[in-house]
Tab-separated table of C-alpha atoms in Angstrom:
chain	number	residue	atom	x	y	z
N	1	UNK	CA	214.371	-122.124	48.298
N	2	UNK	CA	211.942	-123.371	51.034
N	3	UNK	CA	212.332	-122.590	54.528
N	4	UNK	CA	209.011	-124.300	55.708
N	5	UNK	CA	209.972	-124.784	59.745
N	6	UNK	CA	211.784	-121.058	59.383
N	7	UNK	CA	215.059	-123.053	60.201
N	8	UNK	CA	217.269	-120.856	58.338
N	9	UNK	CA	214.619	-117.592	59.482
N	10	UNK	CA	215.605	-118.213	63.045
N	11	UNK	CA	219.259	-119.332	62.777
N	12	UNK	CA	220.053	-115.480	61.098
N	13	UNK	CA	217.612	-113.988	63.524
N	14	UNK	CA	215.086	-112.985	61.302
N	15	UNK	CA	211.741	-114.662	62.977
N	16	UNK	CA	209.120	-111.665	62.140
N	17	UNK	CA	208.132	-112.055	65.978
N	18	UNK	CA	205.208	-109.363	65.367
N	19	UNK	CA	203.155	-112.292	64.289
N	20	UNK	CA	201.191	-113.999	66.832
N	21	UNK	CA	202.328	-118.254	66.996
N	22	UNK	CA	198.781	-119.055	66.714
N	23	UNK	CA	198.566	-117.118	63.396
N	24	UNK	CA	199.037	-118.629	59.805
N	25	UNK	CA	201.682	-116.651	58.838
N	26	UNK	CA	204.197	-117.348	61.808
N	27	UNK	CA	207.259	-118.412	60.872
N	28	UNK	CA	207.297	-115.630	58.478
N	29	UNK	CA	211.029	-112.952	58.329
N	30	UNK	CA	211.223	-109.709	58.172
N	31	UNK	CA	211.323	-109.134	54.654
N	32	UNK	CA	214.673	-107.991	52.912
N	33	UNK	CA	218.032	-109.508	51.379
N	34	UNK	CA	221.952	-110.142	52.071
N	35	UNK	CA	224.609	-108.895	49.309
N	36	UNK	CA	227.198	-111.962	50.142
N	37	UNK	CA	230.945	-111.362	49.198
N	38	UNK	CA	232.467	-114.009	47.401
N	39	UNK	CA	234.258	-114.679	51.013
N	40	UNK	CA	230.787	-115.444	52.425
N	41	UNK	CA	231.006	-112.162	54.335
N	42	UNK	CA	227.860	-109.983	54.398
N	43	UNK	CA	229.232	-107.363	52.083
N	44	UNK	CA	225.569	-105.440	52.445
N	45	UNK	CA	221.996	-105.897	53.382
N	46	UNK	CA	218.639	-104.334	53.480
N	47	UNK	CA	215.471	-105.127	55.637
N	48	UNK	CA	212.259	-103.712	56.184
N	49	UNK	CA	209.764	-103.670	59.612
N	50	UNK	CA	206.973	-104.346	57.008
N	51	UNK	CA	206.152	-108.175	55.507
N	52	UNK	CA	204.304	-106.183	52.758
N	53	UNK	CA	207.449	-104.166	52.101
N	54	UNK	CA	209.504	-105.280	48.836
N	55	UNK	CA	212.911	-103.747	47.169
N	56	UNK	CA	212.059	-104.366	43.101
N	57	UNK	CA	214.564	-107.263	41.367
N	58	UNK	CA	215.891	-104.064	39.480
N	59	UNK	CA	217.166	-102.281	42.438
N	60	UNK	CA	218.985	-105.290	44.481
N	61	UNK	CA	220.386	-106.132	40.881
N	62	UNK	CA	222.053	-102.547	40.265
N	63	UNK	CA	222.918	-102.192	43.999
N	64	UNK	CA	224.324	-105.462	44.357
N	65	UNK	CA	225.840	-106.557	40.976
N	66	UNK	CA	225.836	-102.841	39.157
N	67	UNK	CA	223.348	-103.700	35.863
N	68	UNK	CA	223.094	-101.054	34.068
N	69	UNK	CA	219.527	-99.498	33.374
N	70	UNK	CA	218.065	-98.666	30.048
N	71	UNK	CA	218.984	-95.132	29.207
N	72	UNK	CA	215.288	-94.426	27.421
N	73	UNK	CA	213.630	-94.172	30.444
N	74	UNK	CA	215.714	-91.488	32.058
N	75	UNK	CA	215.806	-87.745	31.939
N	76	UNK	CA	218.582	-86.346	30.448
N	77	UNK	CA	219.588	-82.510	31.155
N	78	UNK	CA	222.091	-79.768	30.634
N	79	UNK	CA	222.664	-76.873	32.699
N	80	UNK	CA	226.457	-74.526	33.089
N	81	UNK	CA	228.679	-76.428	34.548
N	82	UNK	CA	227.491	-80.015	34.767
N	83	UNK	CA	225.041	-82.430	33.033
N	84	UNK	CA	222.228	-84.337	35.016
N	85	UNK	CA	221.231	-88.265	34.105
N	86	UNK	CA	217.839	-88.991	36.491
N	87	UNK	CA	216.022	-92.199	36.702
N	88	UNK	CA	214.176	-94.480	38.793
N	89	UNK	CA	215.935	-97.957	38.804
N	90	UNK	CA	213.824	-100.311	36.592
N	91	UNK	CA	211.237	-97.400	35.548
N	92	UNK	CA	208.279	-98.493	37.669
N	93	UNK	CA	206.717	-99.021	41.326
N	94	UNK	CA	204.307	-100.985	42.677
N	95	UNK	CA	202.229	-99.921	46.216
N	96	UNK	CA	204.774	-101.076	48.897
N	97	UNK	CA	207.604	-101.906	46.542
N	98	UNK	CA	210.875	-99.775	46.994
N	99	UNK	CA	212.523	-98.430	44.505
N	100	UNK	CA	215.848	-96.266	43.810
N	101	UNK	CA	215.888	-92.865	42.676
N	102	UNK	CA	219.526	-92.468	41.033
N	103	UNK	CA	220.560	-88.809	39.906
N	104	UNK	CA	223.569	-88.958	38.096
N	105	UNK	CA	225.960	-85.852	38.139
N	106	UNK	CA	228.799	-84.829	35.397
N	107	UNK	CA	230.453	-82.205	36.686
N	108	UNK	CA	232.477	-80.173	34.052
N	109	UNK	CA	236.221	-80.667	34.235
N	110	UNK	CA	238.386	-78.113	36.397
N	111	UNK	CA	235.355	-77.195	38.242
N	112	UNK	CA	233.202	-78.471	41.642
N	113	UNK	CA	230.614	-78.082	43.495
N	114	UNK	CA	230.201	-78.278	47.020
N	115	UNK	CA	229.102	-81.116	49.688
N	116	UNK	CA	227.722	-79.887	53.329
N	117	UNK	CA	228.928	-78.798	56.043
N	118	UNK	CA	229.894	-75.808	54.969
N	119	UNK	CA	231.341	-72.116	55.940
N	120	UNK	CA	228.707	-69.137	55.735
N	121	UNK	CA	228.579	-68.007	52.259
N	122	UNK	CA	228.841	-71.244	50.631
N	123	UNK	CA	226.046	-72.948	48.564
N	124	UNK	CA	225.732	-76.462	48.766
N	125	UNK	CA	224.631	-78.821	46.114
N	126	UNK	CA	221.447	-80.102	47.245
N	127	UNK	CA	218.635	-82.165	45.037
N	128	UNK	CA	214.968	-82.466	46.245
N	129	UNK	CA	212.174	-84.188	45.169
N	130	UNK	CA	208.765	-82.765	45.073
N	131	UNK	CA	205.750	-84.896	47.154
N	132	UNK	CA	203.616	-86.896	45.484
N	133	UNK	CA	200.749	-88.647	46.441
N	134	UNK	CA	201.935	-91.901	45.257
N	135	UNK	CA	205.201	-92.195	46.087
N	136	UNK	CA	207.157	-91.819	49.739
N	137	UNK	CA	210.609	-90.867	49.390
N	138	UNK	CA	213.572	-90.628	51.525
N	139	UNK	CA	216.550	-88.582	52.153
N	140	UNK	CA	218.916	-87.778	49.762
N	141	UNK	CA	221.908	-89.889	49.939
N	142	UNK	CA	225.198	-88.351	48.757
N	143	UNK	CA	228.479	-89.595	48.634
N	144	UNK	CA	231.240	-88.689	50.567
N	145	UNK	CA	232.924	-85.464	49.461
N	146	UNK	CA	236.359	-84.744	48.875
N	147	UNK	CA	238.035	-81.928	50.737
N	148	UNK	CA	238.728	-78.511	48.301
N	149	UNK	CA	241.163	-76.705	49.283
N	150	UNK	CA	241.126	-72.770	48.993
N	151	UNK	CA	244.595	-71.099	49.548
N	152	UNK	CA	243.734	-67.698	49.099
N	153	UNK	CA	241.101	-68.168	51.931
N	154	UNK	CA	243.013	-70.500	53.710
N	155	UNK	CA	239.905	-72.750	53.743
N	156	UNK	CA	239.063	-76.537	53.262
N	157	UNK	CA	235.428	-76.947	52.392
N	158	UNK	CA	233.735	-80.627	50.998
N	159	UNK	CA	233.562	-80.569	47.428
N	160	UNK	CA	232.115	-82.727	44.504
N	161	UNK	CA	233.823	-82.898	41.204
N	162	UNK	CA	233.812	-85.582	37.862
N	163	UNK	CA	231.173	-88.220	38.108
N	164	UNK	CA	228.909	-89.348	41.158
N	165	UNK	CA	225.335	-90.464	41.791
N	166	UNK	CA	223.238	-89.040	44.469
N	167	UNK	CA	220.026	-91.427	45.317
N	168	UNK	CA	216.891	-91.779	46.874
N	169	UNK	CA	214.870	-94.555	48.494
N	170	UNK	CA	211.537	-94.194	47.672
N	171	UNK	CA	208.267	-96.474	48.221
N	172	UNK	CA	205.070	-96.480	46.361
N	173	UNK	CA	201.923	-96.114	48.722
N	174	UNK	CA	198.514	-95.681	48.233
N	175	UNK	CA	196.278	-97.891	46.327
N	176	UNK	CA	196.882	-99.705	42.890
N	177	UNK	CA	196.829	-98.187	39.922
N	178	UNK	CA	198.390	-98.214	36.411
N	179	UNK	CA	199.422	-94.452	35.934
N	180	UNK	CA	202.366	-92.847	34.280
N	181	UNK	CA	203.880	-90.535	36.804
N	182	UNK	CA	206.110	-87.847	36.203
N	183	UNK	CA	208.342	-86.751	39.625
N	184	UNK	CA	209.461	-83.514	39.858
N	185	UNK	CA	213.214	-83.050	41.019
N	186	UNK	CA	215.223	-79.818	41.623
N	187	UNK	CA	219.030	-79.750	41.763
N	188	UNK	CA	220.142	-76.222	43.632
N	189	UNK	CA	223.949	-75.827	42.786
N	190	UNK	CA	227.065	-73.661	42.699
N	191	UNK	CA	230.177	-74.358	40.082
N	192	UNK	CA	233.436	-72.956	41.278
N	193	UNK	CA	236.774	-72.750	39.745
N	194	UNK	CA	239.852	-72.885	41.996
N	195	UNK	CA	239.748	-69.076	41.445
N	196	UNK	CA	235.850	-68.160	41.226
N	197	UNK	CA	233.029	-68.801	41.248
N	198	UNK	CA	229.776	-68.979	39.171
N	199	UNK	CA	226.449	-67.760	39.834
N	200	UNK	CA	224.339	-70.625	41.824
N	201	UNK	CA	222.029	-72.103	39.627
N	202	UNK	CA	218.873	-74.099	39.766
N	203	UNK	CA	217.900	-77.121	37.809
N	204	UNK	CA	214.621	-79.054	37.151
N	205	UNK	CA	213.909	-82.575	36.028
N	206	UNK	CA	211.078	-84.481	35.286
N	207	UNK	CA	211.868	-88.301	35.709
N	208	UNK	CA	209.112	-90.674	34.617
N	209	UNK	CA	207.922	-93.630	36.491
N	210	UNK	CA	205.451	-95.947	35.766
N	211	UNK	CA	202.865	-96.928	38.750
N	212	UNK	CA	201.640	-100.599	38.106
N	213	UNK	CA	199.189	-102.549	39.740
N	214	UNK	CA	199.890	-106.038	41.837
N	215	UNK	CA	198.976	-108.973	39.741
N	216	UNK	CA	196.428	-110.017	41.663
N	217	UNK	CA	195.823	-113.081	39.534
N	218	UNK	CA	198.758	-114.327	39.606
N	219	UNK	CA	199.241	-114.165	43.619
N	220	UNK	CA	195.849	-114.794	44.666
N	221	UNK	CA	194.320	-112.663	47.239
G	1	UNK	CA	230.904	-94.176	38.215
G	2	UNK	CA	230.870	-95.208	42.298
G	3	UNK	CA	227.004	-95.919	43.607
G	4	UNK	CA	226.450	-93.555	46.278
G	5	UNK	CA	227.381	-95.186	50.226
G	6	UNK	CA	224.477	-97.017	52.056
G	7	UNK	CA	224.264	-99.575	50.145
G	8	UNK	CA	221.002	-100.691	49.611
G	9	UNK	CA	217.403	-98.834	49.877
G	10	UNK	CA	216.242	-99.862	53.403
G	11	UNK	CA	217.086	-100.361	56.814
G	12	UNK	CA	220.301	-101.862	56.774
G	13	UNK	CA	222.112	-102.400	60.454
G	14	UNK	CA	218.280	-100.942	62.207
G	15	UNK	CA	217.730	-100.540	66.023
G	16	UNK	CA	214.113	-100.972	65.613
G	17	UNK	CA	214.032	-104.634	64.673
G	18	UNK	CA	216.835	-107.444	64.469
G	19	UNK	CA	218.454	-107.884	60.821
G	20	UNK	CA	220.509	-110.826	61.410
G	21	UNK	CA	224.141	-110.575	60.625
G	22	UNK	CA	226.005	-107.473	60.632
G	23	UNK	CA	227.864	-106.153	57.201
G	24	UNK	CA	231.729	-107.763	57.384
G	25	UNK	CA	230.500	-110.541	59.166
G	26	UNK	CA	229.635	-114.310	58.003
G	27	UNK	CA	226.639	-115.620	57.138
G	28	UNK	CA	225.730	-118.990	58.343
G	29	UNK	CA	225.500	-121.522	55.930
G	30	UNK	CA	222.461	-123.432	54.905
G	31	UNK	CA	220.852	-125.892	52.560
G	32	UNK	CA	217.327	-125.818	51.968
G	33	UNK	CA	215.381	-126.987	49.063
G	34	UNK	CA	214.898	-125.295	45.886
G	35	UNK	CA	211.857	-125.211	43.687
G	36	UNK	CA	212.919	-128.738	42.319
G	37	UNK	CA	213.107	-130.207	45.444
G	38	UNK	CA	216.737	-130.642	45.072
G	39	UNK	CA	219.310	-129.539	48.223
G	40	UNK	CA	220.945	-126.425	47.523
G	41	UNK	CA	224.017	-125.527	50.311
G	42	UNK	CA	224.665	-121.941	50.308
G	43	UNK	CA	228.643	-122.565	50.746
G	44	UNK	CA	228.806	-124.343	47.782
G	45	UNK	CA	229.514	-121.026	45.969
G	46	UNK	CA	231.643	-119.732	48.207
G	47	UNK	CA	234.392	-118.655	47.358
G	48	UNK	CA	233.577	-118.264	43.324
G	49	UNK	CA	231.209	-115.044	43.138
G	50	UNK	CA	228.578	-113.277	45.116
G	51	UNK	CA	225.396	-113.994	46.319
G	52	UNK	CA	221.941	-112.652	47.145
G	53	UNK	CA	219.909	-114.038	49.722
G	54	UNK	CA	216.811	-112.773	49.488
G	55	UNK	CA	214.203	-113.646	52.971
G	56	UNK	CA	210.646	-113.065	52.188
G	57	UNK	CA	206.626	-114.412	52.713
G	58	UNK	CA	207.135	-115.933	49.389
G	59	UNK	CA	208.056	-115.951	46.036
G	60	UNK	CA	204.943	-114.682	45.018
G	61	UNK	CA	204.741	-111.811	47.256
């Protein structure tokens, strides 16, 4: 829809205020999107300082409405205790465009692995992702943990168990290009029973993501 | 399987620059014109499923 006197831009207090009146462009928002409940209640939302700054259709469509993403494009492993599903939402990026890292977790029934904080002695689950000159990415964002409770040590420590997704923003910088990427991701771990527990263990993905140019054609320069 | 908390990528509720309204709370309504030149009011779907309001430069870019 058209907002050509920025109305509707002003009336949710969105006016990108950056830009000079006298400039062309003012009148622009701040770019970004509202998840509306069917109650007309802002059930989520997203926005970014940046006019060039874009979340792909991919990622506002699995956030907001859960579509599910083709499993060929995402890395699949196996390691003791749990398997690993990787992907980035819609398989590509374009420079400035943000897109969701999602790292799907199995964790094998009757066992867990554990959240942060935690006591001395304990080994959190944490998953990084290597840097790469292409892509910015942001912290990891895990789900709230469930609290594990160990009688024999009379302790309570946050624990992970079944199925959960762990994700990352992450935003494509640099320059154009059309270039198959390959990110590197590690997943540091440690299984426990409610009676022991396994040796920590350490687990590498590749997830593939496709770096695409802007059609410049199409938008005009 | 439950999406991780957050919501979306980005800035949601920031301090650095205004967002508009705040998650639980309503959005005003609006009509504006849509690529047909024909009024669309956003609470003319309320109340039957959710919505996605997207605010950018353009639809190009």
């Amino acid at each position: 829809m058209s907002d050509t006197d920025s109305s509707v831009i002003r009336d949710y207090g969105l006016l990108n205020e950056d830009i000079e009146p006298d400039h062309e462009w003012y009148g622009i928002p701040r770019p970004g999107s509202y998840l509306v409940a069917a109650g007309g209640a802002v059930a989520d939302k997203s926005f970014y300082e940046s006019h060039q700054v874009r979340a792909s259709a991919e990622d506002m469509l699995y956030r907001g409405f859960g579509v599910e993403y083709a499993e060929e494009k995402a890395t699949i492993a196996e390691a003791p205790h749990l398997k690993a599903r990787a992907f980035f939402v819609g398989g590509s990026v374009r420079r400035q465009q943000v897109v969701r890292l999602a790292v799907e977790l199995d964790i094998a029934v009757g066992l867990h692995v554990y959240g942060a904080p935690l006591p001395e002695g304990y080994i959190p689950l944490e998953i990084t992702v290597q840097p790469h000159a292409a892509l910015e990415v942001g912290a990891a964002q895990y789900p709230p943990a469930s609290p594990f409770r160990f009688e024999a040590l009379d302790e309570t420590v946050p624990a992970y168990s079944g199925q959960f997704e762990v994700a990352f923003e992450c935003r494509g910088v640099g320059e154009d290009r059309d270039e198959a990427l390959e990110i590197d991701v590690e997943l540091r771990y440690q299984a426990c029973d409610g009676e022991q527990c396994f040796m920590p263990q350490t687990l590498a993905l590749k997830v593939p993501l496709r770096f695409l140019p802007h059609d410049w054609e199409r938008l005009g320069e | 399987m439950d999406l991780p908390p957050g919501g979306f990528a980005g800035s949601g509720d920031a301090e650095s620059f205004a967002t508009g309204p705040v998650v639980g709370s309503a959005v005003p309504d609006f009509e504006l014109p849509d690529q047909q030149g024909r009024p669309v009011r956003l609470s003319a779907y309320r109340g039957k499923q959710r919505a996605l309001i997207l605010f950018y430069r353009s639809a190009s870019w």
